[in-house]
mmCIF file of C-alpha atoms in Angstrom:
data_model
loop_
_atom_site.group_PDB
_atom_site.id
_atom_site.type_symbol
_atom_site.label_atom_id
_atom_site.label_comp_id
_atom_site.label_asym_id
_atom_site.label_seq_id
_atom_site.Cartn_x
_atom_site.Cartn_y
_atom_site.Cartn_z
ATOM 1 C CA GLN A 1 -16.150 -50.235 -33.325
ATOM 2 C CA VAL A 2 -14.591 -50.304 -36.400
ATOM 3 C CA GLN A 3 -12.081 -52.936 -36.410
ATOM 4 C CA LEU A 4 -9.555 -53.598 -39.147
ATOM 5 C CA GLN A 5 -6.946 -56.549 -39.363
ATOM 6 C CA GLU A 6 -4.184 -56.787 -42.025
ATOM 7 C CA SER A 7 -2.993 -59.955 -43.227
ATOM 8 C CA GLY A 8 -0.368 -61.267 -46.282
ATOM 9 C CA PRO A 9 3.243 -62.561 -47.107
ATOM 10 C CA GLY A 10 5.549 -61.100 -44.455
ATOM 11 C CA LEU A 11 8.578 -61.308 -47.663
ATOM 12 C CA VAL A 12 7.988 -61.121 -51.016
ATOM 13 C CA ARG A 13 10.568 -61.779 -53.948
ATOM 14 C CA PRO A 14 11.493 -58.249 -55.990
ATOM 15 C CA SER A 15 9.689 -58.287 -58.983
ATOM 16 C CA GLU A 16 6.709 -60.510 -57.778
ATOM 17 C CA THR A 17 3.931 -59.471 -56.443
ATOM 18 C CA LEU A 18 2.563 -58.588 -53.508
ATOM 19 C CA SER A 19 -0.635 -59.229 -51.898
ATOM 20 C CA LEU A 20 -2.949 -58.311 -49.133
ATOM 21 C CA THR A 21 -5.965 -58.441 -47.240
ATOM 22 C CA CYS A 22 -7.657 -56.590 -44.342
ATOM 23 C CA SER A 23 -10.564 -57.699 -42.840
ATOM 24 C CA VAL A 24 -13.045 -55.676 -41.167
ATOM 25 C CA SER A 25 -14.629 -56.359 -37.926
ATOM 26 C CA GLY A 26 -17.655 -54.144 -35.939
ATOM 27 C CA GLY A 27 -18.452 -52.302 -39.257
ATOM 28 C CA SER A 28 -20.291 -53.183 -42.521
ATOM 29 C CA ILE A 29 -17.781 -52.308 -45.315
ATOM 30 C CA SER A 30 -21.069 -50.914 -47.358
ATOM 31 C CA ALA A 31 -19.892 -47.521 -46.984
ATOM 32 C CA ASP A 32 -16.781 -45.180 -46.533
ATOM 33 C CA TYR A 33 -13.573 -45.650 -48.323
ATOM 34 C CA TRP A 34 -11.059 -48.676 -47.705
ATOM 35 C CA SER A 35 -7.994 -47.289 -47.754
ATOM 36 C CA TRP A 36 -3.789 -48.207 -47.766
ATOM 37 C CA ILE A 37 -1.842 -46.436 -46.420
ATOM 38 C CA ARG A 38 2.417 -47.486 -46.293
ATOM 39 C CA GLN A 39 5.381 -46.008 -44.748
ATOM 40 C CA PRO A 40 8.608 -47.101 -45.159
ATOM 41 C CA PRO A 41 10.871 -47.937 -42.274
ATOM 42 C CA GLY A 42 11.640 -44.685 -40.079
ATOM 43 C CA LYS A 43 9.937 -42.544 -42.648
ATOM 44 C CA GLY A 44 6.646 -40.399 -43.438
ATOM 45 C CA LEU A 45 3.486 -41.882 -44.626
ATOM 46 C CA GLU A 46 1.745 -42.304 -48.178
ATOM 47 C CA TRP A 47 -1.020 -43.005 -49.266
ATOM 48 C CA ILE A 48 -1.869 -46.340 -52.107
ATOM 49 C CA ALA A 49 -5.404 -45.992 -52.882
ATOM 50 C CA TYR A 50 -8.710 -46.798 -51.755
ATOM 51 C CA ILE A 51 -12.024 -48.263 -53.096
ATOM 52 C CA SER A 52 -15.674 -46.930 -51.648
ATOM 53 C CA GLU A 53 -18.452 -49.371 -51.232
ATOM 54 C CA SER A 54 -19.368 -49.260 -55.316
ATOM 55 C CA GLY A 55 -16.445 -50.777 -56.260
ATOM 56 C CA ASP A 56 -15.195 -46.951 -56.935
ATOM 57 C CA THR A 57 -11.006 -46.896 -56.935
ATOM 58 C CA ASN A 58 -9.133 -44.031 -56.369
ATOM 59 C CA TYR A 59 -4.733 -44.196 -56.920
ATOM 60 C CA ASN A 60 -1.889 -42.741 -56.036
ATOM 61 C CA PRO A 61 -0.667 -41.803 -59.797
ATOM 62 C CA SER A 62 3.115 -42.818 -58.523
ATOM 63 C CA LEU A 63 1.473 -46.427 -57.996
ATOM 64 C CA ARG A 64 -1.486 -46.703 -60.309
ATOM 65 C CA ASN A 65 0.234 -48.793 -62.783
ATOM 66 C CA ARG A 66 1.208 -51.273 -60.033
ATOM 67 C CA VAL A 67 -1.439 -51.411 -57.916
ATOM 68 C CA THR A 68 -4.783 -52.765 -57.654
ATOM 69 C CA LEU A 69 -7.557 -53.250 -55.128
ATOM 70 C CA SER A 70 -10.702 -55.204 -54.480
ATOM 71 C CA LEU A 71 -13.979 -55.359 -52.491
ATOM 72 C CA ASP A 72 -15.117 -58.785 -51.349
ATOM 73 C CA THR A 73 -18.504 -57.431 -49.171
ATOM 74 C CA PRO A 74 -19.758 -60.781 -47.786
ATOM 75 C CA LYS A 75 -15.940 -61.344 -46.223
ATOM 76 C CA ASN A 76 -16.266 -57.768 -45.312
ATOM 77 C CA GLN A 77 -12.347 -57.577 -46.237
ATOM 78 C CA PHE A 78 -10.553 -55.696 -49.423
ATOM 79 C CA SER A 79 -7.644 -56.343 -50.734
ATOM 80 C CA LEU A 80 -4.254 -55.064 -52.249
ATOM 81 C CA LYS A 81 -2.452 -56.302 -55.177
ATOM 82 C CA LEU A 82 0.775 -54.222 -56.065
ATOM 83 C CA SER A 83 2.642 -55.969 -58.912
ATOM 84 C CA SER A 84 6.841 -55.344 -59.844
ATOM 85 C CA VAL A 85 8.064 -54.924 -56.475
ATOM 86 C CA THR A 86 11.433 -53.916 -55.082
ATOM 87 C CA ALA A 87 13.560 -53.030 -52.392
ATOM 88 C CA ALA A 88 12.321 -49.531 -52.619
ATOM 89 C CA ASP A 89 8.224 -51.025 -51.520
ATOM 90 C CA THR A 90 9.747 -52.271 -48.472
ATOM 91 C CA ALA A 91 7.400 -50.341 -45.405
ATOM 92 C CA VAL A 92 4.661 -51.018 -42.922
ATOM 93 C CA TYR A 93 1.390 -51.579 -44.627
ATOM 94 C CA TYR A 94 -2.001 -49.959 -42.941
ATOM 95 C CA CYS A 95 -5.636 -50.298 -44.292
ATOM 96 C CA ALA A 96 -7.962 -47.717 -42.981
ATOM 97 C CA ARG A 97 -11.108 -46.884 -43.056
ATOM 98 C CA GLY A 98 -11.730 -43.504 -44.791
ATOM 99 C CA SER A 99 -14.563 -40.934 -44.156
ATOM 100 C CA SER A 100 -16.105 -38.446 -46.089
ATOM 101 C CA ASP A 101 -18.474 -37.278 -43.267
ATOM 102 C CA PHE A 102 -17.621 -33.159 -42.824
ATOM 103 C CA SER A 103 -14.265 -33.571 -43.457
ATOM 104 C CA TRP A 104 -12.187 -36.781 -45.248
ATOM 105 C CA PHE A 105 -10.015 -38.927 -43.188
ATOM 106 C CA PHE A 106 -9.157 -42.162 -41.834
ATOM 107 C CA ASP A 107 -10.762 -42.155 -38.346
ATOM 108 C CA TYR A 108 -10.164 -46.238 -37.958
ATOM 109 C CA TRP A 109 -6.462 -48.211 -39.020
ATOM 110 C CA GLY A 110 -5.269 -51.871 -38.740
ATOM 111 C CA GLN A 111 -2.231 -52.448 -36.918
ATOM 112 C CA GLY A 112 0.146 -52.446 -39.735
ATOM 113 C CA MET A 113 1.647 -55.338 -41.549
ATOM 114 C CA LEU A 114 5.849 -54.945 -42.434
ATOM 115 C CA VAL A 115 6.501 -56.428 -45.857
ATOM 116 C CA SER A 116 9.795 -57.334 -46.756
ATOM 117 C CA VAL A 117 10.710 -57.167 -50.717
ATOM 118 C CA SER A 118 13.978 -59.481 -50.328
ATOM 119 C CA SER A 119 15.033 -62.426 -52.575
ATOM 120 C CA GLU B 1 -0.165 -30.311 -57.071
ATOM 121 C CA ILE B 2 -0.619 -29.741 -54.143
ATOM 122 C CA VAL B 3 3.016 -30.689 -51.542
ATOM 123 C CA LEU B 4 1.651 -30.083 -47.930
ATOM 124 C CA THR B 5 5.215 -29.346 -46.281
ATOM 125 C CA GLN B 6 5.559 -29.858 -42.164
ATOM 126 C CA SER B 7 7.928 -27.424 -39.946
ATOM 127 C CA PRO B 8 9.659 -27.954 -37.888
ATOM 128 C CA GLY B 9 11.912 -31.288 -39.458
ATOM 129 C CA THR B 10 12.167 -31.728 -35.075
ATOM 130 C CA LEU B 11 11.028 -30.143 -32.021
ATOM 131 C CA SER B 12 12.557 -30.213 -28.625
ATOM 132 C CA LEU B 13 10.621 -29.375 -25.882
ATOM 133 C CA SER B 14 10.063 -30.056 -22.235
ATOM 134 C CA PRO B 15 6.713 -31.523 -20.690
ATOM 135 C CA GLY B 16 4.598 -28.728 -19.589
ATOM 136 C CA GLU B 17 5.340 -26.437 -22.620
ATOM 137 C CA ARG B 18 3.284 -25.234 -24.929
ATOM 138 C CA ALA B 19 4.433 -26.563 -29.110
ATOM 139 C CA THR B 20 3.380 -24.838 -32.642
ATOM 140 C CA LEU B 21 3.527 -27.609 -35.831
ATOM 141 C CA SER B 22 3.345 -25.838 -38.804
ATOM 142 C CA CYS B 23 2.035 -27.503 -41.489
ATOM 143 C CA ARG B 24 1.868 -25.095 -44.787
ATOM 144 C CA ALA B 25 0.298 -25.887 -48.528
ATOM 145 C CA SER B 26 1.685 -24.813 -51.630
ATOM 146 C CA GLN B 27 -1.470 -23.826 -52.677
ATOM 147 C CA SER B 28 -4.544 -22.628 -51.019
ATOM 148 C CA VAL B 29 -6.981 -25.513 -49.449
ATOM 149 C CA SER B 30 -10.156 -25.916 -48.949
ATOM 150 C CA SER B 31 -10.038 -25.974 -44.057
ATOM 151 C CA THR B 32 -12.803 -28.550 -43.877
ATOM 152 C CA TYR B 33 -10.186 -31.079 -45.674
ATOM 153 C CA LEU B 34 -7.487 -30.009 -43.038
ATOM 154 C CA VAL B 35 -6.247 -33.231 -40.836
ATOM 155 C CA TRP B 36 -3.977 -34.064 -37.809
ATOM 156 C CA TYR B 37 -2.381 -37.040 -36.769
ATOM 157 C CA GLN B 38 -0.216 -38.570 -34.077
ATOM 158 C CA GLN B 39 1.835 -42.069 -34.314
ATOM 159 C CA LYS B 40 3.703 -43.159 -31.800
ATOM 160 C CA PRO B 41 6.313 -45.911 -32.194
ATOM 161 C CA GLY B 42 5.106 -48.772 -33.343
ATOM 162 C CA GLN B 43 1.202 -47.214 -33.928
ATOM 163 C CA ALA B 44 -0.810 -46.904 -36.450
ATOM 164 C CA PRO B 45 -1.637 -43.294 -36.399
ATOM 165 C CA ARG B 46 -3.939 -41.867 -34.524
ATOM 166 C CA LEU B 47 -6.916 -39.419 -35.695
ATOM 167 C CA LEU B 48 -6.847 -35.933 -33.465
ATOM 168 C CA ILE B 49 -8.328 -32.498 -35.811
ATOM 169 C CA TYR B 50 -10.353 -32.408 -38.768
ATOM 170 C CA GLY B 51 -11.536 -29.778 -40.403
ATOM 171 C CA ALA B 52 -8.789 -28.144 -39.671
ATOM 172 C CA SER B 53 -9.824 -27.308 -35.717
ATOM 173 C CA ASN B 54 -12.307 -30.174 -35.145
ATOM 174 C CA ARG B 55 -10.947 -32.062 -32.716
ATOM 175 C CA ALA B 56 -11.929 -35.765 -32.939
ATOM 176 C CA THR B 57 -13.598 -38.265 -30.003
ATOM 177 C CA GLY B 58 -11.918 -38.518 -26.966
ATOM 178 C CA ILE B 59 -8.990 -35.819 -28.224
ATOM 179 C CA PRO B 60 -8.215 -34.444 -24.910
ATOM 180 C CA ASP B 61 -8.629 -29.932 -24.889
ATOM 181 C CA ARG B 62 -5.093 -29.322 -24.978
ATOM 182 C CA PHE B 63 -4.988 -30.337 -28.506
ATOM 183 C CA SER B 64 -5.819 -27.683 -31.000
ATOM 184 C CA GLY B 65 -6.256 -26.868 -34.818
ATOM 185 C CA SER B 66 -6.145 -23.356 -36.564
ATOM 186 C CA GLY B 67 -5.415 -22.222 -39.807
ATOM 187 C CA SER B 68 -6.907 -21.341 -43.903
ATOM 188 C CA GLY B 69 -5.982 -20.864 -47.234
ATOM 189 C CA THR B 70 -1.765 -22.707 -46.973
ATOM 190 C CA ASP B 71 -1.614 -21.668 -42.946
ATOM 191 C CA PHE B 72 -2.433 -24.732 -40.562
ATOM 192 C CA THR B 73 -1.269 -25.002 -37.040
ATOM 193 C CA LEU B 74 -1.345 -27.907 -34.376
ATOM 194 C CA THR B 75 -1.122 -26.268 -30.581
ATOM 195 C CA ILE B 76 -0.673 -28.909 -28.049
ATOM 196 C CA SER B 77 -1.183 -26.224 -25.011
ATOM 197 C CA ARG B 78 0.919 -27.879 -22.097
ATOM 198 C CA LEU B 79 2.687 -30.913 -23.203
ATOM 199 C CA GLU B 80 2.302 -33.915 -21.335
ATOM 200 C CA PRO B 81 4.687 -36.756 -21.426
ATOM 201 C CA GLU B 82 2.435 -39.019 -23.611
ATOM 202 C CA ASP B 83 2.650 -36.355 -26.555
ATOM 203 C CA PHE B 84 5.937 -37.209 -27.673
ATOM 204 C CA ALA B 85 5.553 -37.866 -31.065
ATOM 205 C CA VAL B 86 5.660 -37.533 -34.720
ATOM 206 C CA TYR B 87 2.326 -35.566 -36.453
ATOM 207 C CA TYR B 88 1.446 -35.556 -39.439
ATOM 208 C CA CYS B 89 -1.168 -33.195 -41.622
ATOM 209 C CA GLN B 90 -3.275 -34.232 -44.687
ATOM 210 C CA GLN B 91 -4.995 -33.105 -46.546
ATOM 211 C CA TYR B 92 -7.550 -34.257 -49.710
ATOM 212 C CA THR B 93 -8.170 -32.320 -52.805
ATOM 213 C CA SER B 94 -9.110 -35.214 -55.268
ATOM 214 C CA SER B 95 -7.265 -37.482 -53.213
ATOM 215 C CA PRO B 96 -5.105 -38.149 -49.867
ATOM 216 C CA LEU B 97 -2.206 -36.522 -49.134
ATOM 217 C CA PHE B 98 0.354 -36.542 -46.624
ATOM 218 C CA GLY B 99 2.498 -34.183 -44.966
ATOM 219 C CA GLN B 100 6.272 -35.232 -43.942
ATOM 220 C CA GLY B 101 5.671 -34.987 -40.307
ATOM 221 C CA THR B 102 7.020 -33.535 -37.059
ATOM 222 C CA LYS B 103 8.752 -35.792 -34.732
ATOM 223 C CA LEU B 104 7.648 -34.237 -31.450
ATOM 224 C CA VAL B 105 10.434 -35.029 -28.708
ATOM 225 C CA ILE B 106 11.212 -34.270 -24.717
ATOM 226 C CA LYS B 107 14.098 -32.501 -23.995
#
């Protein structure tokens, strides 16, 4: 059973960079698409980006200029950096596995981590 | 750019009733890449249906999906108390995209 766990600061100051790490257990990140999705309080889901096992990335166009993803295969972790944050970036951030087996879906999710942007 | 519109925004039903949730795409999408999730308060979304009509592992058979082109439907045949949640559709063309969700509440 694949398990994912987000970690990082829960509070980030405006204009600074949000940094989160997702640790994966029960499976290898040497396959599939490792993704970040966020959900502002009381709102819907927004896909941020994913990185493949080969390091190829795909970004939401609305966030592309501020997002950087990286993969640490030996540690079985992947990371998100979102620069120049504002209050609009306050959300629960989920990491998830994207699978392209027949369809394309997120089959394993972390529990989510609330990140607040405030001074 | 494709937009997914879910309706209704909120659906009020009683346990035992049938729920029909809609997901409409602004242009035709492949049913292979149409997916449904369920999200309960304080929890991550859970995969329900992939490929428009295939139940994910462990999903009860009261959940079914159908549709093609621009119109897709998630049906819950007889609502159980644990089914009251928010439901999202998602499609994939060049990248993943979610609908805005339908909230299923107890009447």
